[in-house]
Amino acid sequence: MKTAFFSSKSYDQQSFQIANQNHDHELTFFEVPLSANTVSLAEGYEAVCVFVNDQVDEAVLKQLYTGGTRLVVLRCAGFNNVDLAAAEALGITVARVPAYSPHAVAEHTLALILTLNRKTHRAYNRVREGNFALDGLLGFDLAGKTVGVVGAGKIGEIFAKIMQAIGCKVLIADPFASDEVQASYEVVNFDQLIRNSDIISLHCPLTPDTHHLINSEVLAQCKRGVMLINTSRGKMVDTKAAIQALKSGQLGALGLDVYEEEGDLFFSDLSSQVIQDDTFMRLLTFPNVLITGHQGFFTREALANIADTTLGNLSAFVSGEGELFKVTTQKLA
Ligand code: NAI
């Protein structure tokens, strides 16, 4: 199937070319993101393959349809950037990769917690400069602390298991928690979770309900000095409220793999440019804030699985055989 990739990087090309040896689709890789300005590149392609920050809104979908596109494949799990209702009205199928390596994101969440807590990033630099002083590196034992997991789906459940193995008490808030989760963990409501957790980690999808789930009112109800980790979607945290809470000490540490306005920043080398996002730059000034650029998914295993499932989606669409992981407004895959 003739497919145009947007926001593609060298590692995407590599993993997809390897996986395509089993499929033989016609793949064209564009580095630019998909938007109203770039959608004309997709003309004549039956499918487009997009990532987390590509804009697949109604206007873009209409232009895709006019250009002959009938399938949008997301090479990620989240689909908050696609106007599903508009796609359905046009008759464009949308498919995604429902799971590629929940371990990758859960393990990255742990990395953020350990780094923020034990300050290994600061210790690394100090030791290289011959500075062996420990002042400023004081952490706390994770064992015995309460970790609140918001959303115990594929990633949240693995993360909960990891934290339990470390000796933490795990609280889960998930209105749709599975029977297994309910049997293995203490499931509480969101208010109970935020009031009682030493560490809060977000693992639910971005929806209108979870937009700015963490805001100033919520932060005020948390334990003083709470650590907040977001590896889910940036818009779930009101960044300005988080900055105020960091300034007052109410928020003790913040680990982000995603950021509200990451679309203008992440996945590109901007090291020679003046970054215009003052809110983001303010975040970087805090010693107790750690930001990674949406790399939670970025493991060899995950890239191989993403390529395999995405090309499988293309093949299933063409042949009508095999599994097509459709996303619809009615029901998910
Ligand atoms: P999933 O669909 O398996 O689990 C999501 C869970 O959240 C479900 O159990 C659902 O019941 C729960 N949920 C829904 N609304 C909720 C609410 N209001 N409060 C609490 N829980 C709620 O999804 P999965 O695979 O575990 O991924 C979770 C999120 O992680 C994705 O939506 C995506 O945004 C993010 N993600 C981030 C990546 C990264 O590289 N940083 C990579 C992959 C996913």
PDB file of C-alpha atoms and ligand atoms in Angstrom, residues 100 105 150-155 173-176 203-205 210 231-233 257 294 296-297, ligand 1:
ATOM      1  CA  TYR A 100       3.854  -2.088  21.676  1.00  0.00           C
ATOM      2  CA  VAL A 105       6.988   3.486  29.406  1.00  0.00           C
ATOM      3  CA  VAL A 150      -3.833   7.268  37.926  1.00  0.00           C
ATOM      4  CA  GLY A 151      -4.986   4.858  35.208  1.00  0.00           C
ATOM      5  CA  ALA A 152      -4.128   1.183  35.581  1.00  0.00           C
ATOM      6  CA  GLY A 153      -4.285  -0.010  32.001  1.00  0.00           C
ATOM      7  CA  LYS A 154      -1.401  -1.734  30.249  1.00  0.00           C
ATOM      8  CA  ILE A 155       1.304   0.733  31.347  1.00  0.00           C
ATOM      9  CA  ALA A 173      -7.479   5.455  40.709  1.00  0.00           C
ATOM     10  CA  ASP A 174      -9.163   4.134  37.591  1.00  0.00           C
ATOM     11  CA  PRO A 175     -12.933   4.264  37.089  1.00  0.00           C
ATOM     12  CA  PHE A 176     -12.681   1.241  34.783  1.00  0.00           C
ATOM     13  CA  HIS A 203      -1.100   6.680  33.099  1.00  0.00           C
ATOM     14  CA  CYS A 204      -4.569   7.449  31.747  1.00  0.00           C
ATOM     15  CA  PRO A 205      -5.408   8.759  28.266  1.00  0.00           C
ATOM     16  CA  THR A 210      -8.505  14.368  31.958  1.00  0.00           C
ATOM     17  CA  THR A 231       4.569  10.109  31.055  1.00  0.00           C
ATOM     18  CA  SER A 232       1.064  10.130  29.563  1.00  0.00           C
ATOM     19  CA  ARG A 233       0.078  13.269  27.680  1.00  0.00           C
ATOM     20  CA  ASP A 257       8.204  12.924  29.594  1.00  0.00           C
ATOM     21  CA  HIS A 294       8.693  12.015  25.000  1.00  0.00           C
ATOM     22  CA  GLY A 296       9.163   6.742  27.207  1.00  0.00           C
ATOM     23  CA  PHE A 297       8.307   4.499  24.252  1.00  0.00           C
TER      24      PHE A 297
HETATM   25  P1  NAI B   1      -4.610   1.805  28.383  1.00  0.00           P
HETATM   26  O1  NAI B   1      -5.769   2.167  27.513  1.00  0.00           O
HETATM   27  O2  NAI B   1      -4.179   0.369  28.448  1.00  0.00           O
HETATM   28  O3  NAI B   1      -4.921   2.270  29.901  1.00  0.00           O
HETATM   29  C1  NAI B   1      -5.452   3.504  30.234  1.00  0.00           C
HETATM   30  C2  NAI B   1      -6.183   3.332  31.552  1.00  0.00           C
HETATM   31  O4  NAI B   1      -6.638   4.607  31.979  1.00  0.00           O
HETATM   32  C3  NAI B   1      -7.421   2.422  31.443  1.00  0.00           C
HETATM   33  O5  NAI B   1      -7.367   1.406  32.432  1.00  0.00           O
HETATM   34  C4  NAI B   1      -8.578   3.377  31.688  1.00  0.00           C
HETATM   35  O6  NAI B   1      -9.650   2.749  32.369  1.00  0.00           O
HETATM   36  C5  NAI B   1      -7.919   4.435  32.551  1.00  0.00           C
HETATM   37  N1  NAI B   1      -8.627   5.710  32.590  1.00  0.00           N
HETATM   38  C6  NAI B   1      -9.393   6.293  31.642  1.00  0.00           C
HETATM   39  N2  NAI B   1      -9.875   7.466  32.095  1.00  0.00           N
HETATM   40  C7  NAI B   1      -9.387   7.615  33.357  1.00  0.00           C
HETATM   41  C8  NAI B   1      -9.520   8.629  34.339  1.00  0.00           C
HETATM   42  N3  NAI B   1     -10.261   9.726  34.128  1.00  0.00           N
HETATM   43  N4  NAI B   1      -8.892   8.458  35.516  1.00  0.00           N
HETATM   44  C9  NAI B   1      -8.160   7.349  35.769  1.00  0.00           C
HETATM   45  N5  NAI B   1      -7.996   6.346  34.873  1.00  0.00           N
HETATM   46  C10 NAI B   1      -8.612   6.490  33.681  1.00  0.00           C
HETATM   47  O7  NAI B   1      -3.419   2.737  27.937  1.00  0.00           O
HETATM   48  P2  NAI B   1      -1.851   2.497  28.129  1.00  0.00           P
HETATM   49  O8  NAI B   1      -1.325   1.722  26.990  1.00  0.00           O
HETATM   50  O9  NAI B   1      -1.589   2.031  29.503  1.00  0.00           O
HETATM   51  O10 NAI B   1      -1.307   4.000  27.955  1.00  0.00           O
HETATM   52  C11 NAI B   1      -1.627   5.015  28.883  1.00  0.00           C
HETATM   53  C12 NAI B   1      -1.238   6.368  28.285  1.00  0.00           C
HETATM   54  O11 NAI B   1       0.185   6.421  28.198  1.00  0.00           O
HETATM   55  C13 NAI B   1      -1.708   6.566  26.836  1.00  0.00           C
HETATM   56  O12 NAI B   1      -3.003   7.100  26.798  1.00  0.00           O
HETATM   57  C14 NAI B   1      -0.707   7.532  26.292  1.00  0.00           C
HETATM   58  O13 NAI B   1      -1.206   8.833  26.469  1.00  0.00           O
HETATM   59  C15 NAI B   1       0.519   7.343  27.170  1.00  0.00           C
HETATM   60  N6  NAI B   1       1.672   6.822  26.437  1.00  0.00           N
HETATM   61  C16 NAI B   1       2.856   7.516  26.527  1.00  0.00           C
HETATM   62  C17 NAI B   1       3.989   7.072  25.871  1.00  0.00           C
HETATM   63  C18 NAI B   1       5.293   7.785  25.995  1.00  0.00           C
HETATM   64  O14 NAI B   1       6.206   7.543  25.183  1.00  0.00           O
HETATM   65  N7  NAI B   1       5.493   8.642  26.981  1.00  0.00           N
HETATM   66  C19 NAI B   1       3.926   5.888  25.012  1.00  0.00           C
HETATM   67  C20 NAI B   1       2.660   5.192  25.039  1.00  0.00           C
HETATM   68  C21 NAI B   1       1.569   5.681  25.709  1.00  0.00           C
END
